[in-house]
C-alpha cells in the first residue's frame, strides 16, 4: 500500500512539473493577463438551509449523485488501448453484456443529499461524527468488481479508489470507512456495496470545487507482472445546494451556522509531504510499536529479575513472539529484509533522501531500534524478539515439541560450517546490488519473508513450497533459516563485535567442566569452552535463566549443596559420653561383707 501511495504521488508531482514547464497549467496565460483587471467570482458555500429530502431520481437528475457504468468489454478496450493486450485477454472470460461495475458517488455531508441517501437517523450520527470543515462521501456499487478490494483488510487502505482535486489527492483508510446496508432514498436501486467515507482531517478538500473519484482496475498476470488502468468519475456539487458569499472559506464546515463569519483560506497551500501524511495515518500503530520497544528495553535492563523467574520469562517471551508474528508481521507488514540493507547502501552511493526511508513508519522505527540495539545487545534484539519470521519459526518449533517431534542435534563442527552459509549469501547479494539492484532484489527471494509474512502464503506455489519447506525444517532444527541461511541475520551479525556492553553473565566453570548451557542453547551460540558467540546469539536469555536456576545450573547446585551441608554440620550438637549405672533390684541378695 505504501508503494501505491508513492507511485501515485510521484506521478502526480511529475505531471505537475511537466505541465508547469510547458505552460499547460495556465500559469503563462495567468501571467499575461495579470495587468488586466478582473472581477473575482463570488466564493460559494454549502447551503445549510436546504435540507429537504429528495427521491433518488431527483438526485440523479440534479447531478447530486454521479454514476460510472462499465462493462467487461469497456475495461478490456482500455487495456488494449494502453498496449496491454495480455491483460485484456485475461478478462475475456466474462460475457460482453455482463456488468463489470455500476459505481455511484455523492457528497453525503451536504444536508439535503445526506438526509436523502442516509435517512434522518444516520444523518444525525454523521453530523455528530464530522468535525468542523470535514466532509463525507458516499460510494456505492454493483457488479462483479468491488471498489473496496481487499487491501484495506490487510493494510488498512482502500487502494482501488482515490479522490483527486486539483494537484492534491488522498485515499481512504479503514478508520474513515463505515459500511452501510443500503441507500434509503426513495426509488434507489438495490446496491451490493454501500460505503460512507469521512475525508481525512489532513486532506485538502473543497466540497464546492470540482473533484473526481478515480477507480483503479488491476489484473495480475504473474508474480512480477501486473497491469492496471484507471477510470475517472467526475463530480461537481450542483449550484442549487450552495450559496454565494464573499468571505467564505472553501473548506467551511457543512455543519457550521450559515450566519457565522468564515475565515479566508490561504491560497496555494502546499499539501504536506507524503511521508508526513503516512505517519499521521499510522499514528496509533507507531504508538503501539513504540510501547512494545519500551517493554523490550525493560526486559533487557531487568533481565536478572526476569530470568530468575523461569515461568514468567517463558510466558513473557511467548507473548512477545506472538506479538511480533501477528501484529508486527501479519498486521503491520513491518518485516525487515535484506532488501532494505541493499537499498540503503545503494542510496548512499547515488541519491540519498530521508523521505525515501520514512515512507513506512513501522519499518523505519524498527530499523532505528535495531541500529541502536546493536550497540547494546548485538543483533539479538531484532533477530530474537522482533523478527516476525523468526517468531514464526520458534512458535512452530514449540508446537512441534509439544507434539513430541524428535529434535535433530547438529554437531558443533557441522553447525559452525553451516552457519557460514548466510554470510556467503549476504556477500553474493551485496555484490549483485553494486552491479544491478533490481537483480539483487529478485535474488533476495531466498528470504521467505515476503511469502510467509507480507503475503501470508497467498502466492504462486513455488514460493509457498519454498517458505513452507523452511518452516518445516525449523520443526526439527530450531530456527533453521535464521542459523544457516538468513542474509539479513548475517548483515546484522557482521558489526556484532562492536557492541560496548556484555549483558550475559557466566560462571568460571561454564564450559569447563559444565556444558549444560552449551547443550540447551536453542541456536547453539555457546561454544564448548563456555564463551557466547555474539554473531549467533539471539538474546533469548535462556542461558541466563539457567544461570539463576538453583535446580538446573550445576554450579548453583554444587554451591548450595555445600552451603546446606555446612549449615547442617554447624547445627549438630556436641557429642557427650554418658555412663549408665545399673541399680540393683529389690529382691536382689545383699552383697556379702568380706
mmCIF file of C-alpha atoms in Angstrom, residues 119-448:
data_model
loop_
_atom_site.group_PDB
_atom_site.id
_atom_site.type_symbol
_atom_site.label_atom_id
_atom_site.label_comp_id
_atom_site.label_asym_id
_atom_site.label_seq_id
_atom_site.Cartn_x
_atom_site.Cartn_y
_atom_site.Cartn_z
ATOM 1 C CA UNK A 119 -32.077 8.783 6.389
ATOM 2 C CA UNK A 120 -32.606 11.084 9.343
ATOM 3 C CA UNK A 121 -31.104 8.808 11.998
ATOM 4 C CA UNK A 122 -27.887 8.043 10.105
ATOM 5 C CA UNK A 123 -27.586 11.693 9.025
ATOM 6 C CA UNK A 124 -27.721 12.837 12.656
ATOM 7 C CA UNK A 125 -24.987 10.348 13.584
ATOM 8 C CA UNK A 126 -22.866 11.652 10.711
ATOM 9 C CA UNK A 127 -23.325 15.240 11.867
ATOM 10 C CA UNK A 128 -22.101 14.280 15.326
ATOM 11 C CA UNK A 129 -19.114 12.451 13.874
ATOM 12 C CA UNK A 130 -17.901 15.168 11.487
ATOM 13 C CA UNK A 131 -15.515 17.802 12.774
ATOM 14 C CA UNK A 132 -15.629 21.422 11.597
ATOM 15 C CA UNK A 133 -14.559 21.602 7.980
ATOM 16 C CA UNK A 134 -14.773 17.829 7.469
ATOM 17 C CA UNK A 135 -16.717 16.233 4.605
ATOM 18 C CA UNK A 136 -18.160 12.797 3.900
ATOM 19 C CA UNK A 137 -18.513 10.947 0.606
ATOM 20 C CA UNK A 138 -20.882 8.076 -0.141
ATOM 21 C CA UNK A 139 -19.686 5.435 -2.616
ATOM 22 C CA UNK A 140 -21.913 2.555 -3.728
ATOM 23 C CA UNK A 141 -21.716 -0.042 -6.435
ATOM 24 C CA UNK A 142 -22.995 -3.160 -8.119
ATOM 25 C CA UNK A 143 -21.297 -5.626 -10.417
ATOM 26 C CA UNK A 144 -18.503 -8.172 -10.450
ATOM 27 C CA UNK A 145 -15.761 -5.716 -9.469
ATOM 28 C CA UNK A 146 -15.579 -4.395 -5.912
ATOM 29 C CA UNK A 147 -14.469 -0.821 -5.419
ATOM 30 C CA UNK A 148 -13.284 -1.782 -1.925
ATOM 31 C CA UNK A 149 -10.969 -4.631 -2.835
ATOM 32 C CA UNK A 150 -9.053 -6.444 -0.117
ATOM 33 C CA UNK A 151 -6.140 -4.060 0.538
ATOM 34 C CA UNK A 152 -7.979 -2.254 3.324
ATOM 35 C CA UNK A 153 -8.313 -5.563 5.181
ATOM 36 C CA UNK A 154 -4.554 -6.266 5.015
ATOM 37 C CA UNK A 155 -3.106 -2.795 5.353
ATOM 38 C CA UNK A 156 -5.962 -0.517 6.305
ATOM 39 C CA UNK A 157 -6.194 1.361 2.984
ATOM 40 C CA UNK A 158 -8.693 1.317 0.122
ATOM 41 C CA UNK A 159 -6.296 1.130 -2.794
ATOM 42 C CA UNK A 160 -8.838 0.884 -5.633
ATOM 43 C CA UNK A 161 -10.384 4.343 -5.232
ATOM 44 C CA UNK A 162 -8.736 7.727 -4.885
ATOM 45 C CA UNK A 163 -10.140 11.252 -4.577
ATOM 46 C CA UNK A 164 -8.342 13.811 -6.761
ATOM 47 C CA UNK A 165 -8.875 17.564 -6.673
ATOM 48 C CA UNK A 166 -6.562 19.975 -8.471
ATOM 49 C CA UNK A 167 -2.998 18.962 -7.551
ATOM 50 C CA UNK A 168 -3.889 17.039 -4.402
ATOM 51 C CA UNK A 169 -5.198 13.550 -3.862
ATOM 52 C CA UNK A 170 -5.916 11.216 -0.993
ATOM 53 C CA UNK A 171 -7.135 7.707 -0.256
ATOM 54 C CA UNK A 172 -9.396 6.414 2.458
ATOM 55 C CA UNK A 173 -8.323 4.146 5.289
ATOM 56 C CA UNK A 174 -10.316 1.640 7.295
ATOM 57 C CA UNK A 175 -10.884 4.104 10.128
ATOM 58 C CA UNK A 176 -12.514 6.532 7.644
ATOM 59 C CA UNK A 177 -14.918 3.839 6.484
ATOM 60 C CA UNK A 178 -18.420 2.930 7.589
ATOM 61 C CA UNK A 179 -20.318 0.087 5.944
ATOM 62 C CA UNK A 180 -23.997 0.807 5.170
ATOM 63 C CA UNK A 181 -26.700 -1.729 4.481
ATOM 64 C CA UNK A 182 -28.383 0.237 1.705
ATOM 65 C CA UNK A 183 -29.287 3.654 0.329
ATOM 66 C CA UNK A 184 -32.624 4.779 1.781
ATOM 67 C CA UNK A 185 -33.561 7.354 -0.893
ATOM 68 C CA UNK A 186 -36.938 6.675 -2.490
ATOM 69 C CA UNK A 187 -36.535 4.741 -5.743
ATOM 70 C CA UNK A 188 -32.858 3.857 -5.130
ATOM 71 C CA UNK A 189 -31.744 0.534 -6.653
ATOM 72 C CA UNK A 190 -30.550 -2.374 -4.544
ATOM 73 C CA UNK A 191 -26.779 -1.968 -4.218
ATOM 74 C CA UNK A 192 -24.330 -4.725 -3.314
ATOM 75 C CA UNK A 193 -21.761 -2.424 -1.693
ATOM 76 C CA UNK A 194 -22.515 0.846 0.090
ATOM 77 C CA UNK A 195 -19.789 2.686 1.987
ATOM 78 C CA UNK A 196 -19.656 6.035 3.754
ATOM 79 C CA UNK A 197 -16.187 7.614 3.856
ATOM 80 C CA UNK A 198 -15.143 10.549 6.017
ATOM 81 C CA UNK A 199 -12.487 12.710 4.377
ATOM 82 C CA UNK A 200 -9.260 12.524 6.444
ATOM 83 C CA UNK A 201 -8.573 15.586 8.564
ATOM 84 C CA UNK A 202 -5.188 16.236 6.957
ATOM 85 C CA UNK A 203 -6.566 16.127 3.391
ATOM 86 C CA UNK A 204 -7.055 19.389 1.486
ATOM 87 C CA UNK A 205 -10.579 19.100 0.055
ATOM 88 C CA UNK A 206 -13.005 21.809 -1.095
ATOM 89 C CA UNK A 207 -16.545 20.408 -1.359
ATOM 90 C CA UNK A 208 -17.691 23.161 -3.703
ATOM 91 C CA UNK A 209 -14.888 22.855 -6.263
ATOM 92 C CA UNK A 210 -14.929 20.060 -8.879
ATOM 93 C CA UNK A 211 -13.219 16.791 -7.973
ATOM 94 C CA UNK A 212 -13.153 13.258 -9.257
ATOM 95 C CA UNK A 213 -13.141 9.736 -7.938
ATOM 96 C CA UNK A 214 -10.569 7.589 -9.704
ATOM 97 C CA UNK A 215 -11.213 3.860 -9.893
ATOM 98 C CA UNK A 216 -8.234 1.563 -10.433
ATOM 99 C CA UNK A 217 -8.730 -1.781 -12.202
ATOM 100 C CA UNK A 218 -5.816 -4.158 -11.828
ATOM 101 C CA UNK A 219 -5.128 -7.545 -13.353
ATOM 102 C CA UNK A 220 -2.377 -9.806 -12.062
ATOM 103 C CA UNK A 221 -0.653 -11.630 -14.910
ATOM 104 C CA UNK A 222 2.185 -13.153 -12.885
ATOM 105 C CA UNK A 223 4.074 -12.605 -9.674
ATOM 106 C CA UNK A 224 6.156 -9.792 -11.159
ATOM 107 C CA UNK A 225 3.788 -8.548 -13.865
ATOM 108 C CA UNK A 226 0.652 -6.571 -13.083
ATOM 109 C CA UNK A 227 -1.336 -4.282 -15.352
ATOM 110 C CA UNK A 228 -3.777 -1.607 -14.283
ATOM 111 C CA UNK A 229 -5.908 1.117 -15.825
ATOM 112 C CA UNK A 230 -7.925 3.895 -14.196
ATOM 113 C CA UNK A 231 -11.375 5.322 -14.817
ATOM 114 C CA UNK A 232 -12.495 8.754 -13.662
ATOM 115 C CA UNK A 233 -15.898 9.609 -12.221
ATOM 116 C CA UNK A 234 -16.073 13.442 -12.152
ATOM 117 C CA UNK A 235 -18.177 15.176 -9.545
ATOM 118 C CA UNK A 236 -19.219 18.784 -9.031
ATOM 119 C CA UNK A 237 -21.701 19.850 -6.397
ATOM 120 C CA UNK A 238 -24.739 21.384 -8.138
ATOM 121 C CA UNK A 239 -25.201 25.116 -7.537
ATOM 122 C CA UNK A 240 -28.663 24.531 -6.058
ATOM 123 C CA UNK A 241 -27.013 23.119 -2.913
ATOM 124 C CA UNK A 242 -24.689 26.132 -2.430
ATOM 125 C CA UNK A 243 -24.991 29.815 -1.639
ATOM 126 C CA UNK A 244 -22.794 32.745 -2.567
ATOM 127 C CA UNK A 245 -20.565 34.537 -0.085
ATOM 128 C CA UNK A 246 -17.711 36.994 -0.440
ATOM 129 C CA UNK A 247 -15.584 35.894 2.524
ATOM 130 C CA UNK A 248 -16.319 32.220 2.651
ATOM 131 C CA UNK A 249 -13.691 29.651 3.221
ATOM 132 C CA UNK A 250 -13.658 26.911 0.593
ATOM 133 C CA UNK A 251 -13.402 24.331 3.339
ATOM 134 C CA UNK A 252 -16.150 25.668 5.573
ATOM 135 C CA UNK A 253 -17.960 23.033 7.551
ATOM 136 C CA UNK A 254 -21.325 21.892 6.231
ATOM 137 C CA UNK A 255 -22.443 21.836 9.844
ATOM 138 C CA UNK A 256 -21.455 25.402 10.711
ATOM 139 C CA UNK A 257 -24.034 28.135 11.116
ATOM 140 C CA UNK A 258 -24.791 29.990 7.836
ATOM 141 C CA UNK A 259 -24.545 33.326 9.642
ATOM 142 C CA UNK A 260 -21.141 32.639 11.223
ATOM 143 C CA UNK A 261 -18.194 34.522 9.665
ATOM 144 C CA UNK A 262 -15.960 32.258 7.642
ATOM 145 C CA UNK A 263 -12.194 32.541 7.528
ATOM 146 C CA UNK A 264 -10.437 33.160 4.267
ATOM 147 C CA UNK A 265 -8.475 30.075 3.274
ATOM 148 C CA UNK A 266 -4.846 30.567 2.297
ATOM 149 C CA UNK A 267 -4.106 30.287 -1.391
ATOM 150 C CA UNK A 268 -1.803 27.732 -2.991
ATOM 151 C CA UNK A 269 -1.185 25.981 0.303
ATOM 152 C CA UNK A 270 1.022 23.006 -0.500
ATOM 153 C CA UNK A 271 -0.188 19.654 0.813
ATOM 154 C CA UNK A 272 2.020 18.025 3.448
ATOM 155 C CA UNK A 273 4.779 15.724 2.268
ATOM 156 C CA UNK A 274 3.627 12.202 1.515
ATOM 157 C CA UNK A 275 5.673 10.655 4.310
ATOM 158 C CA UNK A 276 4.089 13.058 6.795
ATOM 159 C CA UNK A 277 0.624 12.009 5.638
ATOM 160 C CA UNK A 278 1.562 8.351 6.092
ATOM 161 C CA UNK A 279 2.951 8.947 9.599
ATOM 162 C CA UNK A 280 -0.207 10.788 10.632
ATOM 163 C CA UNK A 281 -2.317 7.987 9.243
ATOM 164 C CA UNK A 282 -0.370 5.391 11.240
ATOM 165 C CA UNK A 283 -0.085 7.331 14.496
ATOM 166 C CA UNK A 284 -1.796 4.588 16.523
ATOM 167 C CA UNK A 285 0.425 1.856 15.055
ATOM 168 C CA UNK A 286 3.523 3.969 15.756
ATOM 169 C CA UNK A 287 2.437 4.387 19.387
ATOM 170 C CA UNK A 288 1.834 0.640 19.837
ATOM 171 C CA UNK A 289 5.203 -0.283 18.341
ATOM 172 C CA UNK A 290 6.988 2.314 20.452
ATOM 173 C CA UNK A 291 5.352 0.909 23.596
ATOM 174 C CA UNK A 292 6.418 -2.625 22.603
ATOM 175 C CA UNK A 293 10.005 -1.471 22.116
ATOM 176 C CA UNK A 294 9.988 0.135 25.560
ATOM 177 C CA UNK A 295 8.759 -3.157 27.012
ATOM 178 C CA UNK A 296 11.628 -4.956 25.265
ATOM 179 C CA UNK A 297 14.143 -2.470 26.657
ATOM 180 C CA UNK A 298 12.712 -3.159 30.114
ATOM 181 C CA UNK A 299 13.112 -6.901 29.555
ATOM 182 C CA UNK A 300 16.796 -6.489 28.757
ATOM 183 C CA UNK A 301 17.543 -3.987 31.525
ATOM 184 C CA UNK A 302 15.841 -6.124 34.172
ATOM 185 C CA UNK A 303 16.814 -9.479 32.718
ATOM 186 C CA UNK A 304 18.242 -10.782 36.009
ATOM 187 C CA UNK A 305 14.941 -10.248 37.814
ATOM 188 C CA UNK A 306 13.030 -11.752 34.894
ATOM 189 C CA UNK A 307 15.190 -14.813 34.239
ATOM 190 C CA UNK A 308 15.276 -15.693 37.931
ATOM 191 C CA UNK A 309 11.568 -16.482 37.469
ATOM 192 C CA UNK A 310 11.608 -19.166 34.732
ATOM 193 C CA UNK A 311 7.832 -19.408 34.248
ATOM 194 C CA UNK A 312 7.393 -15.640 33.951
ATOM 195 C CA UNK A 313 10.293 -15.444 31.497
ATOM 196 C CA UNK A 314 8.844 -18.209 29.348
ATOM 197 C CA UNK A 315 5.315 -16.756 29.280
ATOM 198 C CA UNK A 316 6.535 -13.231 28.559
ATOM 199 C CA UNK A 317 8.767 -14.412 25.732
ATOM 200 C CA UNK A 318 5.929 -16.454 24.255
ATOM 201 C CA UNK A 319 3.622 -13.432 24.340
ATOM 202 C CA UNK A 320 6.223 -11.160 22.732
ATOM 203 C CA UNK A 321 6.898 -13.665 19.940
ATOM 204 C CA UNK A 322 3.166 -13.878 19.248
ATOM 205 C CA UNK A 323 3.023 -10.061 19.101
ATOM 206 C CA UNK A 324 5.962 -9.978 16.685
ATOM 207 C CA UNK A 325 4.341 -12.511 14.365
ATOM 208 C CA UNK A 326 0.703 -11.455 14.401
ATOM 209 C CA UNK A 327 0.925 -7.676 14.921
ATOM 210 C CA UNK A 328 4.329 -6.576 13.614
ATOM 211 C CA UNK A 329 4.355 -9.116 10.787
ATOM 212 C CA UNK A 330 0.924 -10.117 9.542
ATOM 213 C CA UNK A 331 -0.888 -6.933 10.568
ATOM 214 C CA UNK A 332 1.726 -4.186 10.470
ATOM 215 C CA UNK A 333 3.622 -5.648 7.475
ATOM 216 C CA UNK A 334 6.854 -4.480 9.123
ATOM 217 C CA UNK A 335 9.138 -7.388 8.286
ATOM 218 C CA UNK A 336 12.676 -6.095 7.814
ATOM 219 C CA UNK A 337 14.539 -7.547 4.852
ATOM 220 C CA UNK A 338 17.981 -7.694 3.319
ATOM 221 C CA UNK A 339 16.461 -5.610 0.513
ATOM 222 C CA UNK A 340 16.299 -2.687 2.962
ATOM 223 C CA UNK A 341 20.031 -3.020 3.622
ATOM 224 C CA UNK A 342 20.895 -3.205 -0.078
ATOM 225 C CA UNK A 343 18.659 -0.228 -0.868
ATOM 226 C CA UNK A 344 20.272 1.806 1.904
ATOM 227 C CA UNK A 345 23.798 1.239 0.593
ATOM 228 C CA UNK A 346 22.635 1.901 -2.963
ATOM 229 C CA UNK A 347 21.101 5.212 -1.860
ATOM 230 C CA UNK A 348 24.357 6.201 -0.169
ATOM 231 C CA UNK A 349 26.134 5.765 -3.492
ATOM 232 C CA UNK A 350 23.504 7.589 -5.567
ATOM 233 C CA UNK A 351 20.849 9.964 -4.252
ATOM 234 C CA UNK A 352 20.237 9.555 -0.538
ATOM 235 C CA UNK A 353 16.990 11.130 0.659
ATOM 236 C CA UNK A 354 15.445 10.580 4.067
ATOM 237 C CA UNK A 355 11.879 10.765 2.752
ATOM 238 C CA UNK A 356 12.508 7.515 0.824
ATOM 239 C CA UNK A 357 13.091 5.686 4.086
ATOM 240 C CA UNK A 358 10.358 7.497 6.017
ATOM 241 C CA UNK A 359 7.588 6.172 3.784
ATOM 242 C CA UNK A 360 6.873 3.208 6.075
ATOM 243 C CA UNK A 361 6.851 4.363 9.721
ATOM 244 C CA UNK A 362 6.937 0.912 11.325
ATOM 245 C CA UNK A 363 9.848 -0.281 9.192
ATOM 246 C CA UNK A 364 11.749 2.956 9.829
ATOM 247 C CA UNK A 365 11.232 2.710 13.610
ATOM 248 C CA UNK A 366 12.286 -0.935 13.636
ATOM 249 C CA UNK A 367 15.446 -0.135 11.714
ATOM 250 C CA UNK A 368 16.328 2.691 14.094
ATOM 251 C CA UNK A 369 15.667 0.448 17.088
ATOM 252 C CA UNK A 370 17.757 -2.346 15.557
ATOM 253 C CA UNK A 371 20.671 0.005 14.837
ATOM 254 C CA UNK A 372 20.642 1.347 18.396
ATOM 255 C CA UNK A 373 20.242 -2.087 19.977
ATOM 256 C CA UNK A 374 23.323 -3.404 18.171
ATOM 257 C CA UNK A 375 25.444 -1.178 20.394
ATOM 258 C CA UNK A 376 23.987 -2.883 23.473
ATOM 259 C CA UNK A 377 22.798 -6.380 22.523
ATOM 260 C CA UNK A 378 24.180 -7.079 19.012
ATOM 261 C CA UNK A 379 21.659 -8.493 16.528
ATOM 262 C CA UNK A 380 19.754 -10.440 19.173
ATOM 263 C CA UNK A 381 17.239 -7.705 19.973
ATOM 264 C CA UNK A 382 15.785 -7.910 16.468
ATOM 265 C CA UNK A 383 16.525 -11.496 15.466
ATOM 266 C CA UNK A 384 15.456 -12.971 18.784
ATOM 267 C CA UNK A 385 12.456 -10.804 19.655
ATOM 268 C CA UNK A 386 11.228 -8.557 16.805
ATOM 269 C CA UNK A 387 11.621 -10.584 13.603
ATOM 270 C CA UNK A 388 8.184 -11.943 12.563
ATOM 271 C CA UNK A 389 9.600 -14.868 10.559
ATOM 272 C CA UNK A 390 11.959 -15.754 13.406
ATOM 273 C CA UNK A 391 8.954 -15.731 15.733
ATOM 274 C CA UNK A 392 7.055 -17.977 13.300
ATOM 275 C CA UNK A 393 9.908 -20.497 13.338
ATOM 276 C CA UNK A 394 10.247 -20.545 17.120
ATOM 277 C CA UNK A 395 6.499 -20.812 17.747
ATOM 278 C CA UNK A 396 6.216 -23.601 15.188
ATOM 279 C CA UNK A 397 9.131 -25.433 16.837
ATOM 280 C CA UNK A 398 7.484 -25.100 20.246
ATOM 281 C CA UNK A 399 4.316 -26.619 18.833
ATOM 282 C CA UNK A 400 6.335 -29.449 17.278
ATOM 283 C CA UNK A 401 7.986 -30.199 20.622
ATOM 284 C CA UNK A 402 4.575 -30.329 22.264
ATOM 285 C CA UNK A 403 3.550 -32.927 19.669
ATOM 286 C CA UNK A 404 6.636 -34.946 20.529
ATOM 287 C CA UNK A 405 8.642 -34.421 17.324
ATOM 288 C CA UNK A 406 12.204 -35.525 17.893
ATOM 289 C CA UNK A 407 14.728 -32.712 17.528
ATOM 290 C CA UNK A 408 17.854 -33.059 15.402
ATOM 291 C CA UNK A 409 21.088 -32.259 17.221
ATOM 292 C CA UNK A 410 23.696 -30.759 14.904
ATOM 293 C CA UNK A 411 27.299 -31.393 15.917
ATOM 294 C CA UNK A 412 29.263 -28.312 16.888
ATOM 295 C CA UNK A 413 31.710 -28.509 13.976
ATOM 296 C CA UNK A 414 28.944 -29.058 11.404
ATOM 297 C CA UNK A 415 26.909 -26.231 12.910
ATOM 298 C CA UNK A 416 29.848 -23.839 12.607
ATOM 299 C CA UNK A 417 30.372 -24.662 8.944
ATOM 300 C CA UNK A 418 26.694 -24.417 8.072
ATOM 301 C CA UNK A 419 26.365 -21.052 9.826
ATOM 302 C CA UNK A 420 28.837 -19.535 7.362
ATOM 303 C CA UNK A 421 26.351 -20.059 4.503
ATOM 304 C CA UNK A 422 24.334 -16.990 5.466
ATOM 305 C CA UNK A 423 27.433 -14.797 5.196
ATOM 306 C CA UNK A 424 28.145 -16.163 1.724
ATOM 307 C CA UNK A 425 24.563 -15.457 0.664
ATOM 308 C CA UNK A 426 24.769 -11.913 2.015
ATOM 309 C CA UNK A 427 28.049 -11.172 0.223
ATOM 310 C CA UNK A 428 26.661 -12.535 -3.054
ATOM 311 C CA UNK A 429 23.546 -10.341 -2.770
ATOM 312 C CA UNK A 430 25.613 -7.318 -1.795
ATOM 313 C CA UNK A 431 27.906 -7.853 -4.776
ATOM 314 C CA UNK A 432 24.984 -8.109 -7.191
ATOM 315 C CA UNK A 433 23.441 -4.951 -5.698
ATOM 316 C CA UNK A 434 26.553 -2.999 -6.694
ATOM 317 C CA UNK A 435 26.016 -4.181 -10.256
ATOM 318 C CA UNK A 436 22.209 -4.218 -10.561
ATOM 319 C CA UNK A 437 19.969 -3.514 -7.567
ATOM 320 C CA UNK A 438 16.859 -4.862 -9.309
ATOM 321 C CA UNK A 439 18.589 -8.190 -9.929
ATOM 322 C CA UNK A 440 19.736 -8.338 -6.301
ATOM 323 C CA UNK A 441 16.158 -7.739 -5.163
ATOM 324 C CA UNK A 442 14.970 -10.697 -7.243
ATOM 325 C CA UNK A 443 17.735 -12.885 -5.837
ATOM 326 C CA UNK A 444 16.728 -11.776 -2.349
ATOM 327 C CA UNK A 445 13.717 -14.086 -2.696
ATOM 328 C CA UNK A 446 15.977 -16.521 -0.863
ATOM 329 C CA UNK A 447 14.320 -14.809 2.082
ATOM 330 C CA UNK A 448 10.819 -16.250 2.565
#
